[in-house]
Coordinates of C-alpha atoms in Angstrom, one line a residue:
M1 CA 0.0 -0.3 0.2
A2 CA 1.4 3.1 -0.7
R3 CA 2.8 5.5 1.9
A4 CA -0.3 8.5 2.0
V5 CA 1.7 12.1 1.7
T6 CA 1.1 14.9 3.7
T7 CA 0.0 18.5 2.0
K8 CA 2.6 19.7 3.9
T9 CA 5.0 17.3 3.0
K10 CA 4.2 17.9 -0.7
A11 CA 4.5 21.4 -0.2
I12 CA 8.7 21.6 1.3
N13 CA 9.5 19.1 -1.5
T14 CA 8.0 21.4 -3.7
A15 CA 10.2 24.1 -2.5
I16 CA 13.3 22.3 -2.5
A17 CA 12.5 21.2 -5.8
W18 CA 12.1 24.7 -7.0
T19 CA 15.3 25.7 -5.1
I20 CA 17.2 22.9 -6.2
A21 CA 15.6 23.5 -10.2
I22 CA 16.7 28.1 -9.7
L23 CA 20.4 27.3 -8.3
I24 CA 20.5 25.2 -11.4
F25 CA 19.2 27.4 -14.3
F26 CA 20.4 30.7 -12.7
P27 CA 24.0 30.4 -14.0
I28 CA 22.4 30.0 -17.9
L29 CA 19.9 32.9 -17.0
W30 CA 22.8 35.0 -15.9
T31 CA 24.6 33.7 -19.1
V32 CA 21.5 34.9 -21.2
L33 CA 20.6 38.0 -19.7
T34 CA 24.4 39.6 -20.1
S35 CA 24.5 38.6 -23.8
F36 CA 22.1 41.6 -23.6
K37 CA 24.0 43.8 -21.1
S38 CA 26.8 46.2 -22.9
E39 CA 30.2 45.2 -22.3
G40 CA 30.3 48.3 -19.3
T41 CA 27.5 46.5 -17.8
A42 CA 28.6 43.2 -17.8
I43 CA 31.4 44.1 -16.0
A44 CA 29.5 46.4 -13.3
D45 CA 30.0 46.1 -9.4
P46 CA 27.5 45.4 -7.9
P47 CA 26.1 43.5 -10.7
V48 CA 22.9 44.4 -12.7
F49 CA 20.1 41.6 -12.6
L50 CA 17.2 43.0 -15.0
F51 CA 16.8 46.9 -14.7
F52 CA 19.8 47.5 -18.1
D53 CA 19.8 49.1 -21.4
W54 CA 19.2 45.6 -23.5
T55 CA 20.7 45.9 -26.7
L56 CA 21.6 43.5 -29.7
E57 CA 24.4 44.9 -30.8
N58 CA 26.7 41.8 -29.1
Y59 CA 24.7 39.0 -31.2
A60 CA 25.3 41.5 -34.3
T61 CA 29.0 41.4 -33.4
V62 CA 29.2 37.7 -33.0
Q63 CA 27.6 37.3 -36.3
E64 CA 29.9 39.6 -38.4
R65 CA 33.0 38.6 -36.9
S66 CA 32.4 34.3 -37.6
S67 CA 29.6 32.4 -39.1
Y68 CA 27.7 30.6 -36.6
F69 CA 25.1 28.5 -38.9
R70 CA 29.4 27.2 -40.2
H71 CA 29.7 25.9 -36.9
F72 CA 26.4 25.3 -35.9
M73 CA 26.2 22.5 -38.7
N74 CA 29.2 21.4 -37.9
S75 CA 28.2 21.0 -34.2
V76 CA 24.7 18.8 -35.8
V77 CA 26.2 16.9 -38.5
I78 CA 29.5 15.8 -35.6
S79 CA 27.5 14.8 -32.7
V80 CA 24.0 13.3 -34.5
G81 CA 26.8 11.1 -37.4
S82 CA 29.1 9.9 -34.1
T83 CA 25.4 8.9 -32.2
I84 CA 24.3 6.9 -35.7
I85 CA 27.9 5.1 -35.6
G86 CA 28.1 4.6 -31.7
L87 CA 23.9 3.0 -31.8
A88 CA 24.6 1.0 -34.9
I89 CA 28.2 -0.8 -32.8
G90 CA 26.6 0.2 -30.0
I91 CA 22.8 -2.1 -30.4
P92 CA 24.5 -5.6 -31.7
A93 CA 26.9 -5.3 -28.9
A94 CA 24.5 -4.6 -26.2
W95 CA 22.1 -7.9 -27.0
A96 CA 24.9 -10.1 -27.6
M97 CA 26.4 -9.0 -24.1
A98 CA 22.7 -9.1 -23.0
F99 CA 21.0 -12.5 -24.5
V100 CA 24.1 -14.3 -24.9
P101 CA 26.1 -13.7 -22.0
G102 CA 29.4 -15.1 -20.9
K103 CA 31.4 -15.3 -17.3
Q104 CA 34.0 -12.5 -19.0
T105 CA 30.6 -10.0 -20.0
K106 CA 30.5 -8.0 -17.0
N107 CA 34.6 -7.8 -16.9
V108 CA 34.7 -6.6 -20.7
L109 CA 31.5 -3.7 -19.5
M110 CA 33.6 -2.7 -16.4
W111 CA 36.7 -2.2 -18.7
M112 CA 34.8 -0.4 -21.5
L113 CA 33.4 2.0 -18.4
S114 CA 37.5 2.7 -17.2
T115 CA 38.0 4.1 -20.6
K116 CA 36.0 6.5 -19.6
M117 CA 38.4 7.2 -16.5
L118 CA 40.9 8.0 -18.3
P119 CA 42.0 11.6 -18.4
P120 CA 41.5 12.9 -22.3
V121 CA 44.5 14.3 -22.2
G122 CA 47.0 11.1 -22.0
V123 CA 46.3 9.8 -25.2
L124 CA 46.0 13.4 -27.0
V125 CA 49.8 13.4 -28.5
P126 CA 50.0 10.0 -30.1
L127 CA 45.9 10.2 -31.1
Y128 CA 47.1 13.6 -33.1
L129 CA 49.8 12.7 -34.7
I130 CA 48.3 9.6 -35.7
F131 CA 45.1 12.8 -37.4
R132 CA 48.0 13.8 -38.8
D133 CA 49.3 11.6 -40.4
W134 CA 46.0 10.0 -41.9
G135 CA 44.9 13.4 -42.8
L136 CA 42.1 13.6 -40.9
L137 CA 42.9 17.2 -38.8
D138 CA 40.2 19.4 -38.9
T139 CA 37.7 17.2 -40.6
R140 CA 34.4 16.3 -39.5
I141 CA 35.5 12.5 -40.3
G142 CA 38.3 12.8 -37.5
L143 CA 35.5 14.5 -35.0
I144 CA 33.1 12.0 -35.5
I145 CA 35.6 9.3 -35.7
V146 CA 37.1 10.4 -31.4
L147 CA 33.4 11.5 -30.2
T148 CA 32.2 7.8 -31.5
L149 CA 35.2 6.3 -29.4
I150 CA 34.3 8.4 -26.6
N151 CA 31.2 7.9 -26.1
L152 CA 30.6 4.6 -27.5
P153 CA 31.0 2.6 -23.9
I154 CA 28.4 4.7 -22.7
I155 CA 26.3 3.4 -25.7
V156 CA 26.8 0.3 -24.9
W157 CA 26.3 0.7 -21.5
M158 CA 22.9 1.9 -21.8
L159 CA 21.7 -0.2 -24.5
Y160 CA 22.8 -3.3 -22.3
T161 CA 20.8 -2.2 -18.7
Y162 CA 17.9 -1.7 -21.4
F163 CA 17.5 -4.9 -23.4
R164 CA 18.1 -7.0 -19.9
E165 CA 15.2 -5.7 -19.1
I166 CA 13.1 -7.0 -22.0
P167 CA 12.3 -10.8 -21.1
N168 CA 14.1 -13.4 -23.4
D169 CA 11.4 -15.6 -23.5
I170 CA 10.1 -13.3 -26.1
L171 CA 13.0 -13.2 -28.0
E172 CA 12.6 -17.6 -28.1
A173 CA 9.0 -17.4 -29.0
A174 CA 10.0 -15.2 -32.0
R175 CA 12.9 -18.0 -33.1
M176 CA 10.7 -20.9 -32.7
D177 CA 8.2 -18.7 -34.8
G178 CA 10.9 -19.0 -38.1
A179 CA 12.9 -15.4 -37.6
T180 CA 16.0 -14.9 -38.5
L181 CA 18.8 -13.3 -36.0
R182 CA 18.2 -9.7 -37.8
S183 CA 14.8 -9.9 -38.0
E184 CA 14.8 -11.1 -34.3
V185 CA 16.7 -7.9 -33.4
I186 CA 14.9 -5.7 -36.0
Y187 CA 11.4 -6.5 -35.5
V188 CA 11.4 -8.1 -32.2
L189 CA 13.5 -6.5 -30.0
L190 CA 14.4 -2.8 -31.4
P191 CA 10.6 -1.8 -31.3
M192 CA 10.5 -3.1 -27.2
A193 CA 13.8 -0.8 -26.4
V194 CA 12.4 2.7 -28.9
P195 CA 12.2 4.3 -25.3
G196 CA 15.7 3.3 -24.6
I197 CA 17.1 3.7 -27.4
A198 CA 15.5 6.9 -28.3
S199 CA 17.1 8.0 -24.3
T200 CA 20.8 6.8 -25.5
L201 CA 20.4 8.8 -28.6
L202 CA 19.7 12.1 -26.8
L203 CA 21.8 11.4 -24.0
N204 CA 24.6 11.2 -26.2
I205 CA 24.3 13.6 -29.2
I206 CA 24.1 16.0 -25.6
L207 CA 27.1 14.5 -24.4
A208 CA 29.0 15.0 -28.1
W209 CA 27.2 18.4 -28.7
N210 CA 28.9 19.6 -25.4
E211 CA 32.7 18.1 -26.1
A212 CA 35.3 20.2 -25.9
F213 CA 38.1 19.3 -25.2
W214 CA 39.2 16.7 -28.5
T215 CA 36.8 19.4 -30.7
L216 CA 39.7 22.3 -29.8
N217 CA 42.6 20.3 -30.2
L218 CA 41.6 18.4 -33.3
T219 CA 40.4 21.5 -35.4
A220 CA 41.7 24.5 -36.1
A221 CA 38.6 26.2 -38.7
N222 CA 36.7 24.2 -40.8
A223 CA 35.1 21.7 -38.7
A224 CA 35.3 23.8 -36.0
P225 CA 32.1 23.3 -33.5
L226 CA 30.3 25.6 -31.6
T227 CA 32.2 24.8 -29.0
A228 CA 34.9 26.2 -31.0
F229 CA 33.0 28.5 -32.0
I230 CA 32.2 29.9 -28.0
A231 CA 36.5 29.8 -27.0
S232 CA 37.2 31.7 -29.9
Y233 CA 35.9 34.7 -27.8
S234 CA 38.6 34.6 -25.1
S235 CA 41.4 36.7 -26.6
P236 CA 45.0 38.2 -25.6
E237 CA 43.6 40.8 -25.0
G238 CA 40.8 39.4 -21.8
L239 CA 37.9 38.3 -21.7
F240 CA 34.6 40.6 -23.6
Y241 CA 31.8 39.0 -21.2
A242 CA 28.5 40.4 -23.2
K243 CA 30.5 39.1 -26.2
L244 CA 31.1 35.7 -24.9
S245 CA 28.2 35.7 -23.4
A246 CA 26.1 35.7 -26.7
A247 CA 28.3 33.3 -28.6
S248 CA 27.2 30.8 -25.3
T249 CA 23.2 31.3 -25.9
M250 CA 23.8 30.7 -29.2
A251 CA 25.7 27.5 -29.1
I252 CA 23.4 26.1 -26.3
A253 CA 19.8 27.3 -27.6
P254 CA 19.5 24.6 -30.0
I255 CA 20.8 21.5 -27.1
L256 CA 18.2 23.3 -25.0
I257 CA 15.2 23.4 -27.5
M258 CA 15.6 20.3 -28.2
G259 CA 16.2 18.5 -24.7
W260 CA 12.6 20.9 -23.2
F261 CA 10.8 19.0 -26.0
S262 CA 12.2 15.3 -25.9
Q263 CA 12.1 15.7 -22.1
K264 CA 9.3 13.3 -21.7
Q265 CA 10.8 10.8 -23.8
L266 CA 14.4 11.3 -22.0
V267 CA 12.6 10.2 -18.3
R268 CA 11.2 7.3 -20.3
G269 CA 14.0 6.2 -21.3
L270 CA 16.2 6.7 -18.2
T271 CA 12.5 5.6 -15.9
F272 CA 11.9 2.6 -18.6
G273 CA 12.8 -0.9 -16.5
A274 CA 12.4 0.5 -12.9
V275 CA 9.4 -0.4 -12.2
K276 CA 8.0 -3.5 -12.5

């Protein structure tokens, strides 16, 4: 039987939730507001919150100085491309680990996850030299390969977790009906795991979109995504906070909008199998 929750408890929980949400969202709100300030107002002491002369000059300057659309398209191609390739590799791998388990399955999963603990700078030099020799520096293909390899452990782990929640009896019934391995995966497994696959896809697009270390070190101009677009506003002359905020707002806006409209699917996927 579910426990009764009093009105007082609901009010306290709601207040705590709103407080946490405001604390998390406030830096984003401050960045957006700063993007509409002049440089002088942006560094004013004490800080000015709402009552200032709003201006679009920073956005105009950002557009004149660099091509936002080119960086945006690079981010889209790199994040979506690396995620799709990761899913194409991760789905068969997760299926094999979930439904044809071996004694070393858990060890393999832990080894894959442990690669995420490796400091990226530890492999920067050899990877940079490989990319230089193979002509992959400052190319979309090069970044897609790197981000696919970086996020593949997370993709396999998430898909493995979702696939484990699907009863094996259903797949065995499909095999008894004459389904081939390809038909079993495409027509039986994938439709049942759509929420998990969708949440994995969305999460990895966000991770690839926000990746800064590799995009800053392996690109120059041609394949530079929005992370490099933001970093370009840090110069030896100093930080121009208003223009930097405008660039940051333009960079995070697409992913915030996507997250807002896909939040139900994301939550559904992340809680897939949590309730029996």
